[in-house]
Amino acid sequence: MPAEPFCNKTPGANVLRGKKIIIGICGGIAAYKIPQLVRLLKKRGALVRVALTDAGARFVSELALATVSEEPVYRKIFPPVESEGVDYTRHISLGEWADALVIAPATANTLARLSAGLCDDMLAAIFLTLRPSKPVLIFPAMDGQMFLSASVQRNIAALVAQGCSVINPESGELASGQCGVGRMPEPEAILLALEEALHEAMGCSPLYRKRVVVTAGPTREKIDGVRFISNYSSGKMGFAIARAAAKRGALVTLVTGPVHLPTPPGVERMDVESTAEMNAAAEGFFKSCDLFIGAAAVSDYRPATPYEGKMKKDDEQIVLTLVKNPDILAGFGRQKSPSQLAVGFALETRSGLESARKKLADKNLDLIAFNFFDRKTSGFDVDTNILTLIGSDGVITELPQLTKDDAAGKLLDAVEQLCLNRAVNP
Ligand code: C5P
């Protein structure tokens, strides 16, 4: 029986580390969830300051927010002079400090104040003084009827027109006891939306949040219960690609044959043994992935009927009948949609640019990496590689000898360029 592939998830690349986030809290019952959001952000390494409206302070304690954020909570533009001294820039310095502003929950009242440009508390002042390039995420939460009212919708439209991201409330049970639209998304969902907005604001990779599947390593084809056909592949190139893609914010699944390598951070890993298992695991992602990278050194043939148990050495000669394995990458190439990209490798022991070009066409790939194999500087089980990238657009990029991590980076640069070209000429 083939071993069941198993999955292993670890946390992804962290765009929040060191980011300065202001959370504006208005007077809605969902405000009680915000200390949890502050904690999640702090755990990811963000610096968090809170601006609380008067109504917000009725729903969540200032002390709780100050404790979890480890910062004073900002409320009024004019603080009591005796307690805080006079700071003439207080109402503008926070807006300048922040990398992003999240307003959650946002009430109908604050949506109206912000869209009108009022400046009657610290949250409004921060909103007005934030740098235009910084993301503003607004999470309205209120009774469904109120949310759908013409006035609220008009204010939301005005805020969206000036560049804010307004995230519609979810449907579900409301504080009023009724069911309908109006619920604030959970803190985890707010965090994800913020991460996405920060990546976008940073001019992030076209691979951000793209679903990428990478096959890696060798496969093993059973001859009998204790022997198999395989190759020298270490999986290093495929793992380097998976690591580099995750760093660029992609959602990466690594389908790997037997290797001795740790799972790159943020990568979902599926361990398989034979080509049939790798094919079955990969096929599960054919429809849903945005990019498929075949870096595995797949066995082209397998013994037709593996011997049950251990074969005896009684005969002077034995004949092993091999049958062809499915070509996983070609399978993906055959069925891919115009928005999906397929990338493969062509490992050759002698000059093989023409053969790589033929594989690019035969397997309907968008990019192929011709991989020279000499077992010292390039190919299987070494830390460096010499690749020549050939795009389906005819662009050829000859890379020097690079570490596999650097080669993976160059390969993904070329993939990103294909994504960008495609966005211009779909
Ligand atoms: O045809 P060739 O085996 O040289 O093609 C190599 C490329 O195709 C690699 O990207 C490899 O991962 C992929 N491949 C595959 N399934 C196979 C054979 C190769 O996905 N059975």
Coordinates of C-alpha atoms and ligand atoms in Angstrom, one line a residue:
M1 CA 0.0 0.0 0.0
P2 CA 1.4 3.4 -0.9
A3 CA 2.0 5.7 2.2
E4 CA -0.7 8.3 2.7
P5 CA 0.7 11.8 1.8
F6 CA 0.8 13.9 5.0
C7 CA 0.5 17.7 5.3
N8 CA 2.5 20.0 7.5
K9 CA 1.7 23.7 7.9
T10 CA 4.0 26.3 9.4
P11 CA 3.5 30.1 9.7
G12 CA 4.2 32.2 6.6
A13 CA 6.3 35.2 5.7
N14 CA 5.6 38.1 8.0
V15 CA 4.9 41.5 6.5
L16 CA 3.7 42.9 9.9
R17 CA 7.1 42.8 11.7
G18 CA 8.0 46.3 12.7
K19 CA 5.0 47.9 11.1
K20 CA 3.3 50.7 12.9
I21 CA -0.4 50.1 13.0
I22 CA -3.2 52.3 14.4
I23 CA -6.5 50.7 15.3
G24 CA -9.5 53.0 15.5
I25 CA -12.3 51.6 17.6
C26 CA -15.8 53.0 17.5
G27 CA -18.9 52.3 19.6
G28 CA -20.1 49.0 18.5
I29 CA -20.5 45.7 20.4
A30 CA -17.8 44.1 18.2
A31 CA -15.3 46.4 20.0
Y32 CA -14.9 43.8 22.6
K33 CA -13.0 41.7 20.1
I34 CA -10.3 44.3 19.4
P35 CA -8.0 43.5 22.3
Q36 CA -7.6 40.1 20.7
L37 CA -6.7 41.7 17.3
V38 CA -4.1 43.9 19.1
R39 CA -2.6 40.8 20.7
L40 CA -2.5 39.0 17.3
L41 CA -0.7 42.0 15.7
K42 CA 1.7 42.3 18.6
K43 CA 2.5 38.6 18.3
R44 CA 3.4 39.2 14.6
G45 CA 5.9 41.9 15.7
A46 CA 3.7 45.0 14.8
L47 CA 3.8 48.2 16.9
V48 CA 0.2 49.0 17.8
R49 CA -1.5 52.2 19.0
V50 CA -5.2 52.5 19.6
A51 CA -7.5 55.5 19.0
L52 CA -10.7 55.0 20.8
T53 CA -13.9 57.1 20.3
D54 CA -16.0 58.1 23.3
A55 CA -18.7 55.6 22.2
G56 CA -16.0 52.9 21.7
A57 CA -14.9 53.4 25.3
R58 CA -18.4 52.4 26.4
F59 CA -17.8 48.9 24.9
V60 CA -14.2 48.1 25.6
S61 CA -11.9 49.2 28.4
E62 CA -9.2 51.7 27.8
L63 CA -7.1 49.9 30.4
A64 CA -7.4 46.5 28.6
L65 CA -6.3 48.2 25.3
A66 CA -3.4 50.1 26.9
T67 CA -2.3 46.8 28.5
V68 CA -2.3 44.7 25.4
S69 CA -0.9 47.4 23.1
E70 CA 1.7 48.5 25.8
E71 CA 0.9 52.1 24.7
P72 CA -1.3 54.9 26.0
V73 CA -4.8 54.9 24.3
Y74 CA -5.5 58.0 22.2
R75 CA -8.9 59.6 22.6
K76 CA -9.2 63.4 22.7
I77 CA -7.4 65.9 20.6
F78 CA -7.0 68.1 23.7
P79 CA -5.6 66.0 26.6
P80 CA -5.8 67.4 30.1
V81 CA -2.8 69.7 30.2
E82 CA -1.8 68.8 33.8
S83 CA -1.5 65.1 33.1
E84 CA 0.2 65.0 29.7
G85 CA 1.7 68.5 29.2
V86 CA 1.2 70.5 26.1
D87 CA 2.1 68.8 22.8
Y88 CA 1.1 71.0 19.9
T89 CA 1.7 68.3 17.3
R90 CA -0.1 65.5 19.0
H91 CA -3.1 65.6 16.6
I92 CA -0.8 65.2 13.5
S93 CA 2.1 63.2 14.7
L94 CA 0.2 59.9 15.0
G95 CA -1.0 60.1 11.4
E96 CA 2.6 60.6 10.3
W97 CA 3.8 57.7 12.5
A98 CA 1.4 55.1 11.1
D99 CA 2.1 52.6 8.3
A100 CA -1.6 51.7 8.2
L101 CA -4.9 52.6 9.9
V102 CA -7.6 49.9 10.7
I103 CA -11.0 51.2 11.9
A104 CA -12.9 48.3 13.4
P105 CA -15.7 48.3 14.3
A106 CA -16.6 51.4 12.3
T107 CA -20.0 52.9 13.2
A108 CA -22.4 54.8 11.0
N109 CA -21.6 57.9 13.0
T110 CA -17.8 57.6 12.4
L111 CA -18.3 56.8 8.7
A112 CA -20.2 60.0 8.4
R113 CA -17.6 62.0 10.4
L114 CA -14.8 60.7 8.3
S115 CA -16.5 61.1 4.9
A116 CA -17.4 64.7 5.9
G117 CA -13.8 65.4 7.0
L118 CA -14.6 66.3 10.6
C119 CA -11.8 66.5 13.1
D120 CA -13.4 66.1 16.5
D121 CA -11.4 63.4 18.1
M122 CA -8.0 61.7 17.7
L123 CA -9.3 59.0 15.4
A124 CA -10.6 61.6 13.0
A125 CA -7.4 63.6 13.2
I126 CA -5.3 60.5 12.5
F127 CA -7.5 59.7 9.5
L128 CA -7.0 63.2 8.1
T129 CA -3.2 63.3 8.6
L130 CA -2.3 59.8 7.4
R131 CA 0.0 59.8 4.4
P132 CA -2.1 59.1 1.2
S133 CA 0.0 56.1 0.3
K134 CA -0.8 54.3 3.6
P135 CA -3.6 51.8 3.6
V136 CA -6.8 52.6 5.5
L137 CA -9.0 49.5 6.2
I138 CA -12.5 50.2 7.4
F139 CA -14.7 47.5 8.9
P140 CA -18.3 48.8 9.3
A141 CA -20.3 46.8 11.8
M142 CA -23.8 47.7 12.7
D143 CA -27.4 46.7 12.4
G144 CA -28.1 45.3 8.8
Q145 CA -30.8 47.8 8.1
M146 CA -28.6 50.7 9.2
F147 CA -25.7 49.4 7.1
L148 CA -27.9 49.3 4.0
S149 CA -29.4 52.7 4.5
A150 CA -28.8 55.2 1.8
S151 CA -26.8 57.6 4.0
V152 CA -24.4 54.9 5.2
Q153 CA -23.9 53.6 1.7
R154 CA -23.3 57.1 0.4
N155 CA -20.6 57.7 3.1
I156 CA -19.0 54.4 2.3
A157 CA -18.9 55.2 -1.4
A158 CA -17.3 58.5 -0.6
L159 CA -14.6 56.9 1.5
V160 CA -13.9 54.2 -1.1
A161 CA -13.6 57.0 -3.7
Q162 CA -10.9 58.6 -1.7
G163 CA -8.9 55.4 -1.5
C164 CA -10.0 53.6 1.6
S165 CA -10.7 49.9 1.6
V166 CA -14.1 49.3 3.1
I167 CA -14.6 45.7 4.0
N168 CA -18.3 44.7 4.0
P169 CA -19.6 43.2 7.2
E170 CA -20.5 39.5 7.3
S171 CA -23.9 38.0 7.6
G172 CA -24.8 36.2 10.8
E173 CA -26.3 36.7 14.2
L174 CA -26.3 40.3 15.3
A175 CA -26.2 41.9 18.7
S176 CA -29.9 42.9 18.2
G177 CA -30.7 39.1 18.2
Q178 CA -31.6 39.3 14.6
C179 CA -29.8 37.6 11.7
G180 CA -28.5 39.5 8.7
V181 CA -25.6 41.5 7.4
G182 CA -23.7 43.7 9.9
R183 CA -21.2 41.5 11.8
M184 CA -17.6 42.5 12.0
P185 CA -15.2 39.9 10.6
E186 CA -13.2 38.0 13.2
P187 CA -9.8 39.4 14.3
E188 CA -8.0 36.7 12.3
A189 CA -9.7 37.8 9.1
I190 CA -8.9 41.5 9.9
L191 CA -5.3 40.6 10.3
L192 CA -5.2 38.8 6.9
A193 CA -6.8 41.8 5.2
L194 CA -4.3 44.1 6.7
E195 CA -1.4 41.8 5.7
E196 CA -2.7 41.8 2.1
A197 CA -3.1 45.6 2.1
L198 CA 0.5 46.1 3.4
H199 CA 1.9 43.8 0.8
E200 CA 0.1 45.7 -1.9
A201 CA 1.2 49.1 -0.5
M202 CA 4.8 47.8 -0.6
G203 CA 4.5 47.1 -4.3
C204 CA 4.6 43.4 -3.6
S205 CA 5.4 40.5 -5.8
P206 CA 2.8 39.4 -8.4
L207 CA 3.1 36.0 -6.7
Y208 CA 1.6 37.4 -3.5
R209 CA -1.3 35.1 -2.4
K210 CA -1.0 33.1 -5.6
R211 CA -1.4 29.4 -5.2
V212 CA 1.9 27.8 -6.2
V213 CA 2.5 24.0 -6.4
V214 CA 6.1 22.8 -6.5
T215 CA 7.1 19.2 -7.1
A216 CA 10.5 18.3 -5.7
G217 CA 13.0 15.5 -5.1
P218 CA 13.2 12.0 -6.6
T219 CA 10.5 9.4 -6.8
R220 CA 10.9 5.7 -5.8
E221 CA 9.5 2.9 -8.0
K222 CA 9.3 -0.4 -6.2
I223 CA 11.1 -3.4 -7.7
D224 CA 10.2 -5.6 -4.7
G225 CA 9.4 -5.2 -1.1
V226 CA 12.9 -3.8 -0.3
R227 CA 14.3 -2.4 -3.5
F228 CA 13.4 0.5 -5.8
I229 CA 14.5 2.5 -8.8
S230 CA 15.3 6.1 -8.1
N231 CA 17.9 8.8 -8.9
Y232 CA 20.4 11.2 -7.2
S233 CA 18.0 14.1 -6.8
S234 CA 18.3 15.8 -3.3
G235 CA 15.2 18.0 -3.6
K236 CA 17.4 21.1 -2.9
M237 CA 16.3 23.0 -6.1
G238 CA 12.5 22.4 -5.5
F239 CA 12.8 23.3 -1.8
A240 CA 14.7 26.5 -2.7
I241 CA 11.9 27.4 -5.1
A242 CA 9.2 26.7 -2.6
R243 CA 11.1 28.8 0.0
A244 CA 11.6 31.7 -2.4
A245 CA 8.0 31.7 -3.5
A246 CA 6.7 31.7 0.2
K247 CA 9.0 34.6 0.9
R248 CA 7.3 36.5 -1.9
G249 CA 3.9 35.9 -0.2
A250 CA 2.7 32.9 -2.4
L251 CA 0.7 30.2 -0.8
V252 CA 3.0 27.3 -1.6
T253 CA 2.3 23.5 -1.6
L254 CA 5.4 21.4 -1.9
V255 CA 4.8 17.8 -3.1
T256 CA 8.0 16.0 -2.5
G257 CA 9.5 12.6 -2.9
P258 CA 11.8 11.1 -0.2
V259 CA 14.4 13.8 0.8
H260 CA 16.3 14.8 3.9
L261 CA 15.3 18.5 4.0
P262 CA 13.4 20.6 6.5
T263 CA 10.1 22.1 5.3
P264 CA 10.6 25.8 4.3
P265 CA 8.7 28.2 6.6
G266 CA 5.2 29.0 5.5
V267 CA 5.1 26.0 3.1
E268 CA 2.5 23.2 3.1
R269 CA 4.3 20.0 2.5
M270 CA 3.0 16.7 1.1
D271 CA 5.4 13.7 1.3
V272 CA 5.0 11.0 -1.4
E273 CA 7.1 8.1 -2.6
S274 CA 6.2 6.9 -6.1
T275 CA 5.4 8.8 -9.3
A276 CA 1.8 7.6 -9.1
E277 CA 1.5 9.1 -5.6
M278 CA 3.1 12.4 -6.7
N279 CA 0.8 12.5 -9.7
A280 CA -2.3 11.9 -7.5
A281 CA -1.2 14.6 -5.0
A282 CA -0.4 17.1 -7.7
E283 CA -3.6 16.4 -9.7
G284 CA -5.6 17.6 -6.7
F285 CA -4.2 21.1 -7.3
F286 CA -4.4 21.2 -11.1
K287 CA -7.7 23.2 -11.1
S288 CA -7.0 25.5 -8.2
C289 CA -3.3 26.5 -8.5
D290 CA -2.1 29.6 -10.3
L291 CA 1.4 28.3 -10.9
F292 CA 2.8 24.7 -11.2
I293 CA 6.5 24.2 -11.0
G294 CA 7.7 20.7 -11.8
A295 CA 11.2 20.5 -10.2
A296 CA 10.9 16.9 -9.2
A297 CA 13.2 14.3 -10.9
V298 CA 10.4 12.0 -11.6
S299 CA 11.1 8.4 -12.6
D300 CA 10.0 8.0 -16.2
Y301 CA 9.4 4.2 -15.8
R302 CA 8.3 1.9 -13.1
P303 CA 8.5 -1.9 -12.8
A304 CA 5.3 -3.3 -14.4
T305 CA 4.6 -5.7 -11.5
P306 CA 6.6 -5.2 -8.3
Y307 CA 7.5 -8.5 -6.7
E308 CA 5.7 -9.2 -3.4
G309 CA 8.2 -9.5 -0.6
K310 CA 12.0 -9.8 -1.3
M311 CA 13.1 -11.3 -4.6
K312 CA 15.4 -14.3 -4.3
K313 CA 18.8 -14.3 -6.2
D314 CA 18.3 -17.8 -7.7
D315 CA 18.4 -16.9 -11.3
E316 CA 21.6 -15.8 -13.2
Q317 CA 19.6 -13.2 -15.1
I318 CA 16.3 -11.5 -14.5
V319 CA 14.3 -9.4 -16.9
L320 CA 12.6 -6.4 -15.4
T321 CA 9.7 -5.0 -17.4
L322 CA 9.3 -1.3 -17.0
V323 CA 6.2 0.7 -18.0
K324 CA 6.0 4.4 -18.5
N325 CA 4.9 6.6 -15.7
P326 CA 2.5 9.5 -16.2
D327 CA 4.2 12.8 -17.0
I328 CA 2.8 15.0 -14.2
L329 CA 3.9 18.3 -15.6
A330 CA 2.7 17.5 -19.1
G331 CA -0.6 16.5 -17.5
F332 CA -0.9 19.9 -16.0
G333 CA 0.2 21.6 -19.2
R334 CA -2.5 19.7 -21.2
Q335 CA -5.4 21.0 -19.0
K336 CA -4.2 24.4 -17.8
S337 CA -6.4 27.4 -18.3
P338 CA -5.0 30.6 -19.9
S339 CA -4.5 32.2 -16.4
Q340 CA -2.4 29.3 -15.1
L341 CA 1.4 29.1 -15.6
A342 CA 3.5 25.9 -16.0
V343 CA 7.2 25.8 -15.3
G344 CA 9.5 22.8 -15.8
F345 CA 13.1 21.7 -15.8
A346 CA 15.0 20.0 -18.5
L347 CA 18.0 18.2 -17.0
E348 CA 20.5 17.3 -19.7
T349 CA 24.0 15.7 -19.6
R350 CA 25.1 17.4 -22.8
S351 CA 24.2 20.5 -24.6
G352 CA 20.4 20.3 -24.7
L353 CA 19.0 23.7 -25.4
E354 CA 17.1 22.4 -28.4
S355 CA 15.7 19.5 -26.4
A356 CA 14.6 21.9 -23.7
R357 CA 12.8 24.0 -26.2
K358 CA 11.0 20.9 -27.5
K359 CA 9.9 20.0 -24.0
L360 CA 8.7 23.5 -23.5
A361 CA 6.4 23.1 -26.5
D362 CA 5.5 19.5 -26.0
K363 CA 4.4 20.0 -22.4
N364 CA 2.7 23.3 -23.1
L365 CA 4.9 25.1 -20.6
D366 CA 5.4 28.9 -20.1
L367 CA 9.0 28.6 -18.9
I368 CA 11.6 25.9 -18.8
A369 CA 14.9 25.9 -17.0
F370 CA 17.5 24.0 -19.0
N371 CA 19.6 22.5 -16.3
F372 CA 23.1 21.4 -17.2
F373 CA 24.2 18.3 -15.2
D374 CA 27.8 17.6 -14.2
R375 CA 27.4 16.4 -10.6
K376 CA 30.0 18.9 -9.4
T377 CA 28.6 22.4 -10.1
S378 CA 25.2 21.8 -11.4
G379 CA 22.3 19.3 -11.2
F380 CA 21.5 16.7 -8.6
D381 CA 22.6 16.8 -5.0
V382 CA 24.9 19.9 -5.2
D383 CA 24.3 23.3 -3.7
T384 CA 24.8 25.2 -6.9
N385 CA 23.1 25.1 -10.3
I386 CA 23.7 26.5 -13.8
L387 CA 20.3 27.3 -15.5
T388 CA 19.3 28.7 -18.8
L389 CA 15.7 30.0 -18.7
I390 CA 13.7 29.7 -21.9
G391 CA 10.3 31.5 -21.9
S392 CA 7.4 30.6 -24.2
D393 CA 7.8 34.2 -25.4
G394 CA 11.3 33.2 -26.8
V395 CA 13.2 35.2 -24.1
I396 CA 16.3 33.3 -23.1
T397 CA 18.2 34.1 -19.9
E398 CA 21.5 32.5 -19.3
L399 CA 22.4 32.4 -15.6
P400 CA 25.9 31.8 -14.2
Q401 CA 26.6 29.2 -11.6
L402 CA 24.5 30.3 -8.6
T403 CA 23.5 28.8 -5.3
K404 CA 20.2 27.0 -5.6
D405 CA 18.6 29.7 -3.5
D406 CA 19.8 32.4 -5.8
A407 CA 18.9 30.4 -8.9
A408 CA 15.4 29.9 -7.4
G409 CA 15.2 33.7 -7.0
K410 CA 16.1 34.3 -10.7
L411 CA 13.6 31.7 -11.8
L412 CA 10.8 33.4 -9.9
D413 CA 11.9 36.8 -11.2
A414 CA 11.3 35.4 -14.7
V415 CA 7.9 33.9 -13.6
E416 CA 6.9 37.3 -12.2
Q417 CA 7.8 39.0 -15.5
L418 CA 5.6 36.5 -17.2
C419 CA 2.8 37.4 -14.8
L420 CA 3.3 41.1 -15.4
N421 CA 3.3 40.6 -19.2
R422 CA 0.2 38.6 -19.0
A423 CA -1.5 41.3 -16.9
V424 CA -0.7 43.7 -19.7
N425 CA -1.5 41.3 -22.6
P426 CA -4.0 38.8 -21.1
Ligands
C5P1 O1 10.8 15.0 -20.1 P1 11.6 15.3 -18.9 O2 11.5 14.2 -17.8 O3 13.0 15.7 -19.1 O4 11.0 16.6 -18.3 C1 11.4 17.2 -17.1 C2 10.3 18.0 -16.5 O5 9.1 17.4 -16.5 C3 10.7 18.4 -15.1 O6 10.1 19.6 -14.8 C4 10.0 17.3 -14.3 O7 9.6 17.6 -13.0 C5 8.7 17.0 -15.1 N1 8.3 15.6 -15.2 C6 7.1 15.3 -14.6 N2 6.6 14.0 -14.7 C7 7.3 13.0 -15.3 C8 8.6 13.4 -15.9 C9 9.0 14.7 -15.8 O8 6.4 16.1 -14.0 N3 6.9 11.8 -15.3

